[in-house]
Amino acid sequence: MNRINQKLQEDKKLLSIYFSAGYPSLNDTVKIIQDLEKSGVDMIEIGLPFSDPLADGPTIQESSTQALHNGMTTKLLFEQLATIRETVKIPLIIMGYFNPMLQYGVEEFCKKCAEIGIDGLIIPDLPVAIYADDYKAIFEKYGLINVFLITPQTSEDRIRFIDSVSNGFIYMVSSASVTGSQSGFGSSQESYFKRIANMNLKNPQIIGFGISDKTTFNQATQYAKGAIIGSAFIKNLTENGVGSIDKFIGNIV
């Protein structure tokens, strides 16, 4: 069974952390992953830096740009992660845009992910219909889960279609904006969380965008299986360095 599915079966609320590979320094990637696991994180989303990150707010954009300046590439990320499964057991997901994967070769990219022990991919700009028609068989061949995003504006028909082609979890974007932390969720977001929970989808939901601390994590996980923290974690890395990971995570879980 895929590690993501195993993790989703655990009787707990899951914390997933996103960071940009190659940031703050080019060779920090593996240490960040190892320290996150030691700190009690359930899943990790490894951001593959891209020059035009459409869904990302300024914090993640800046970290992605710096990672590219540091020299991060798809090939180098795979080299850095070549032996990651010797030390790390939790699910690892690569989150990135479709262009670098297309340039690398979609099947070759998936094959490489399977070789090093990546469990899934999140590709915000890959339409679900194109995935279902052209790429689903390749992902399944290599045992990779593809995670799709929904927003408050996503129609019920589209959500149910996403649910039908998914086999892991659905990434539930908390609001119709780019990534970034906020102080809390309003009534419109809570009603959206409840509406999706009441749809009784076969795939659990994990909420991202706007989760920054224990309060917003607890708010989100009232209605979902887990929550994702990205911008707030990257901001902490920027301000306090890689050595601050345990303290940051300890304030949430």
XYZ file of C-alpha atoms in Angstrom:
253
model
C 0.000 0.000 0.000
C 1.184 3.523 -0.808
C 2.554 5.352 2.261
C 0.000 8.145 1.783
C -2.893 5.687 2.037
C -1.309 4.073 5.099
C -0.958 7.459 6.770
C -4.548 8.434 5.939
C -5.775 5.347 7.805
C -4.175 6.496 11.078
C -6.594 7.659 13.756
C -5.254 11.204 14.048
C -5.315 14.595 12.381
C -2.430 14.865 9.939
C 0.087 17.696 9.638
C 1.726 18.116 6.248
C 4.541 20.620 5.716
C 5.515 22.244 2.417
C 8.926 23.723 1.691
C 10.868 24.681 -1.433
C 13.693 22.275 -2.275
C 17.067 24.021 -2.278
C 16.006 26.729 0.197
C 17.369 28.408 2.292
C 20.583 26.804 0.962
C 20.958 24.435 -1.969
C 21.916 21.427 0.164
C 19.365 21.921 2.978
C 16.720 19.691 1.336
C 17.543 16.356 2.974
C 18.212 17.803 6.430
C 14.869 19.647 6.396
C 13.034 16.437 5.481
C 14.812 14.426 8.180
C 14.231 17.089 10.847
C 10.554 17.409 9.931
C 10.042 13.675 10.396
C 11.863 13.722 13.738
C 9.636 16.630 14.840
C 6.454 14.584 14.333
C 5.229 15.750 10.927
C 3.009 13.226 9.107
C 3.716 14.103 5.461
C 6.063 16.377 3.563
C 5.463 18.272 0.335
C 8.738 19.000 -1.418
C 8.351 22.025 -3.664
C 10.051 21.755 -7.048
C 11.028 25.380 -7.753
C 9.633 26.930 -10.938
C 10.061 30.380 -12.455
C 6.311 31.073 -12.786
C 4.519 29.622 -9.719
C 0.936 30.706 -10.398
C -0.702 29.443 -7.199
C 1.942 30.667 -4.777
C 1.972 33.791 -2.661
C 5.022 36.022 -2.172
C 6.699 33.946 0.575
C 6.765 30.724 -1.444
C 7.547 32.609 -4.679
C 10.589 34.211 -3.068
C 11.830 30.898 -1.660
C 11.350 29.264 -5.054
C 13.231 32.062 -6.815
C 16.076 31.849 -4.302
C 16.235 28.063 -4.712
C 16.571 28.502 -8.488
C 19.317 31.081 -7.928
C 20.993 28.581 -5.585
C 21.104 26.140 -8.499
C 18.168 23.812 -7.811
C 17.005 21.734 -10.793
C 14.798 18.677 -11.257
C 17.864 16.520 -11.879
C 19.616 17.815 -8.765
C 16.536 17.261 -6.587
C 16.418 13.630 -7.683
C 20.127 13.304 -6.872
C 19.603 14.827 -3.411
C 16.743 12.431 -2.697
C 18.437 9.320 -4.115
C 18.954 7.712 -0.684
C 16.197 9.490 1.290
C 14.384 6.235 2.070
C 17.382 5.005 4.059
C 16.477 7.528 6.775
C 12.894 8.749 6.211
C 9.717 6.649 6.461
C 6.830 9.142 6.193
C 5.060 9.979 2.904
C 6.913 12.323 0.564
C 5.087 14.271 -2.138
C 6.635 16.437 -4.842
C 4.613 19.571 -5.503
C 5.394 21.439 -8.665
C 4.181 22.777 -11.955
C 3.711 20.644 -15.035
C 6.242 22.350 -17.301
C 9.417 20.972 -15.621
C 7.858 17.488 -15.552
C 6.955 17.740 -19.227
C 10.500 18.859 -20.055
C 11.935 15.952 -18.063
C 9.484 13.533 -19.699
C 6.352 12.618 -17.760
C 6.960 8.867 -17.700
C 10.654 9.305 -16.933
C 9.749 11.724 -14.113
C 7.263 9.247 -12.630
C 9.737 6.395 -12.972
C 12.406 8.390 -11.138
C 9.941 9.291 -8.374
C 9.129 5.605 -7.905
C 12.821 4.657 -7.800
C 13.654 7.061 -4.968
C 10.466 6.479 -2.972
C 8.261 9.477 -3.729
C 4.638 8.618 -2.932
C 2.677 11.240 -4.816
C 2.599 14.425 -6.853
C 0.667 17.683 -6.598
C 0.566 19.544 -9.926
C -1.712 22.609 -9.595
C -1.732 23.409 -13.324
C -2.479 19.898 -14.656
C -6.223 19.794 -15.471
C -7.975 16.751 -14.062
C -9.546 15.785 -17.410
C -6.160 15.782 -19.170
C -4.692 13.753 -16.309
C -7.525 11.219 -16.521
C -7.197 10.846 -20.301
C -3.429 11.064 -20.815
C -1.477 10.417 -17.625
C -3.469 8.437 -15.060
C -2.222 5.089 -16.386
C 1.410 6.251 -16.141
C 0.986 7.429 -12.548
C -0.660 4.155 -11.587
C 2.054 2.145 -13.342
C 4.614 3.686 -10.975
C 2.418 3.589 -7.863
C 2.124 7.372 -7.577
C -0.872 9.173 -6.134
C -1.833 12.391 -7.915
C -3.416 14.952 -5.594
C -5.890 17.485 -7.016
C -6.859 20.865 -5.622
C -10.383 22.164 -5.075
C -11.421 25.678 -4.035
C -14.630 27.282 -2.724
C -15.499 28.018 -6.379
C -15.104 24.425 -7.642
C -18.459 23.047 -8.794
C -19.967 19.980 -7.168
C -19.776 18.075 -10.463
C -16.078 18.818 -10.809
C -15.405 17.891 -7.162
C -17.133 14.557 -7.674
C -15.153 13.950 -10.877
C -11.903 14.737 -9.030
C -12.994 12.369 -6.272
C -13.673 9.620 -8.823
C -10.184 9.760 -10.370
C -8.328 10.265 -7.068
C -6.940 7.529 -4.862
C -5.357 9.399 -1.972
C -6.610 12.706 -0.620
C -8.064 15.904 -2.029
C -6.147 19.126 -1.413
C -8.791 21.554 -0.240
C -7.707 25.147 -0.837
C -9.180 27.220 1.988
C -9.916 30.325 -0.091
C -9.815 31.613 -3.649
C -6.403 33.213 -3.275
C -2.728 32.374 -3.484
C -0.824 30.714 -0.665
C -0.078 32.638 2.505
C -0.792 32.517 6.211
C -3.666 34.306 7.906
C -4.958 34.832 11.421
C -8.014 32.599 11.210
C -10.906 31.395 9.121
C -14.159 33.316 8.706
C -17.716 32.013 8.559
C -17.688 31.674 4.759
C -14.637 29.426 4.902
C -16.127 27.351 7.707
C -19.351 26.876 5.748
C -17.261 25.760 2.744
C -15.376 23.260 4.945
C -18.707 21.904 6.247
C -20.212 21.733 2.748
C -17.350 19.591 1.460
C -17.398 17.390 4.580
C -21.117 16.771 4.014
C -20.511 15.575 0.438
C -19.173 12.301 1.884
C -16.417 11.974 -0.715
C -14.491 8.701 -0.877
C -11.149 10.527 -0.556
C -10.383 12.412 2.675
C -9.603 16.110 2.467
C -6.537 17.970 3.673
C -6.823 21.755 3.894
C -4.101 24.103 2.711
C -3.538 27.848 2.210
C -3.872 30.027 5.320
C -2.735 27.482 7.930
C 0.035 29.001 10.019
C -0.185 27.942 13.663
C -1.937 25.694 16.187
C -5.146 27.760 16.065
C -5.624 27.615 12.293
C -4.485 23.965 12.224
C -7.149 23.044 14.801
C -9.810 25.107 12.998
C -9.111 23.384 9.683
C -8.924 19.874 11.064
C -12.355 20.156 12.680
C -13.694 19.492 9.180
C -10.878 17.624 7.429
C -8.375 14.821 7.905
C -5.432 17.178 8.090
C -3.894 20.498 7.183
C -0.885 21.775 5.256
C 1.460 24.542 6.381
C 3.700 26.144 3.766
C 4.285 29.894 3.876
C 4.508 30.113 7.675
C 7.075 27.294 7.737
C 9.175 28.913 4.998
C 8.987 32.250 6.818
C 10.273 30.497 9.932
C 13.168 28.980 7.951
C 13.998 32.430 6.572
C 13.964 34.130 9.954
C 15.290 31.387 12.240
C 17.156 28.917 10.052
C 17.001 25.163 9.620
C 17.832 24.606 13.296
C 14.434 26.003 14.325
C 12.286 23.228 12.814
C 11.641 21.244 15.990
C 10.465 24.317 17.887
C 8.184 25.448 15.051
C 6.485 22.074 14.712
C 6.300 21.666 18.497
C 4.106 24.780 18.652
C 1.543 23.141 16.350
C 1.304 19.444 17.272
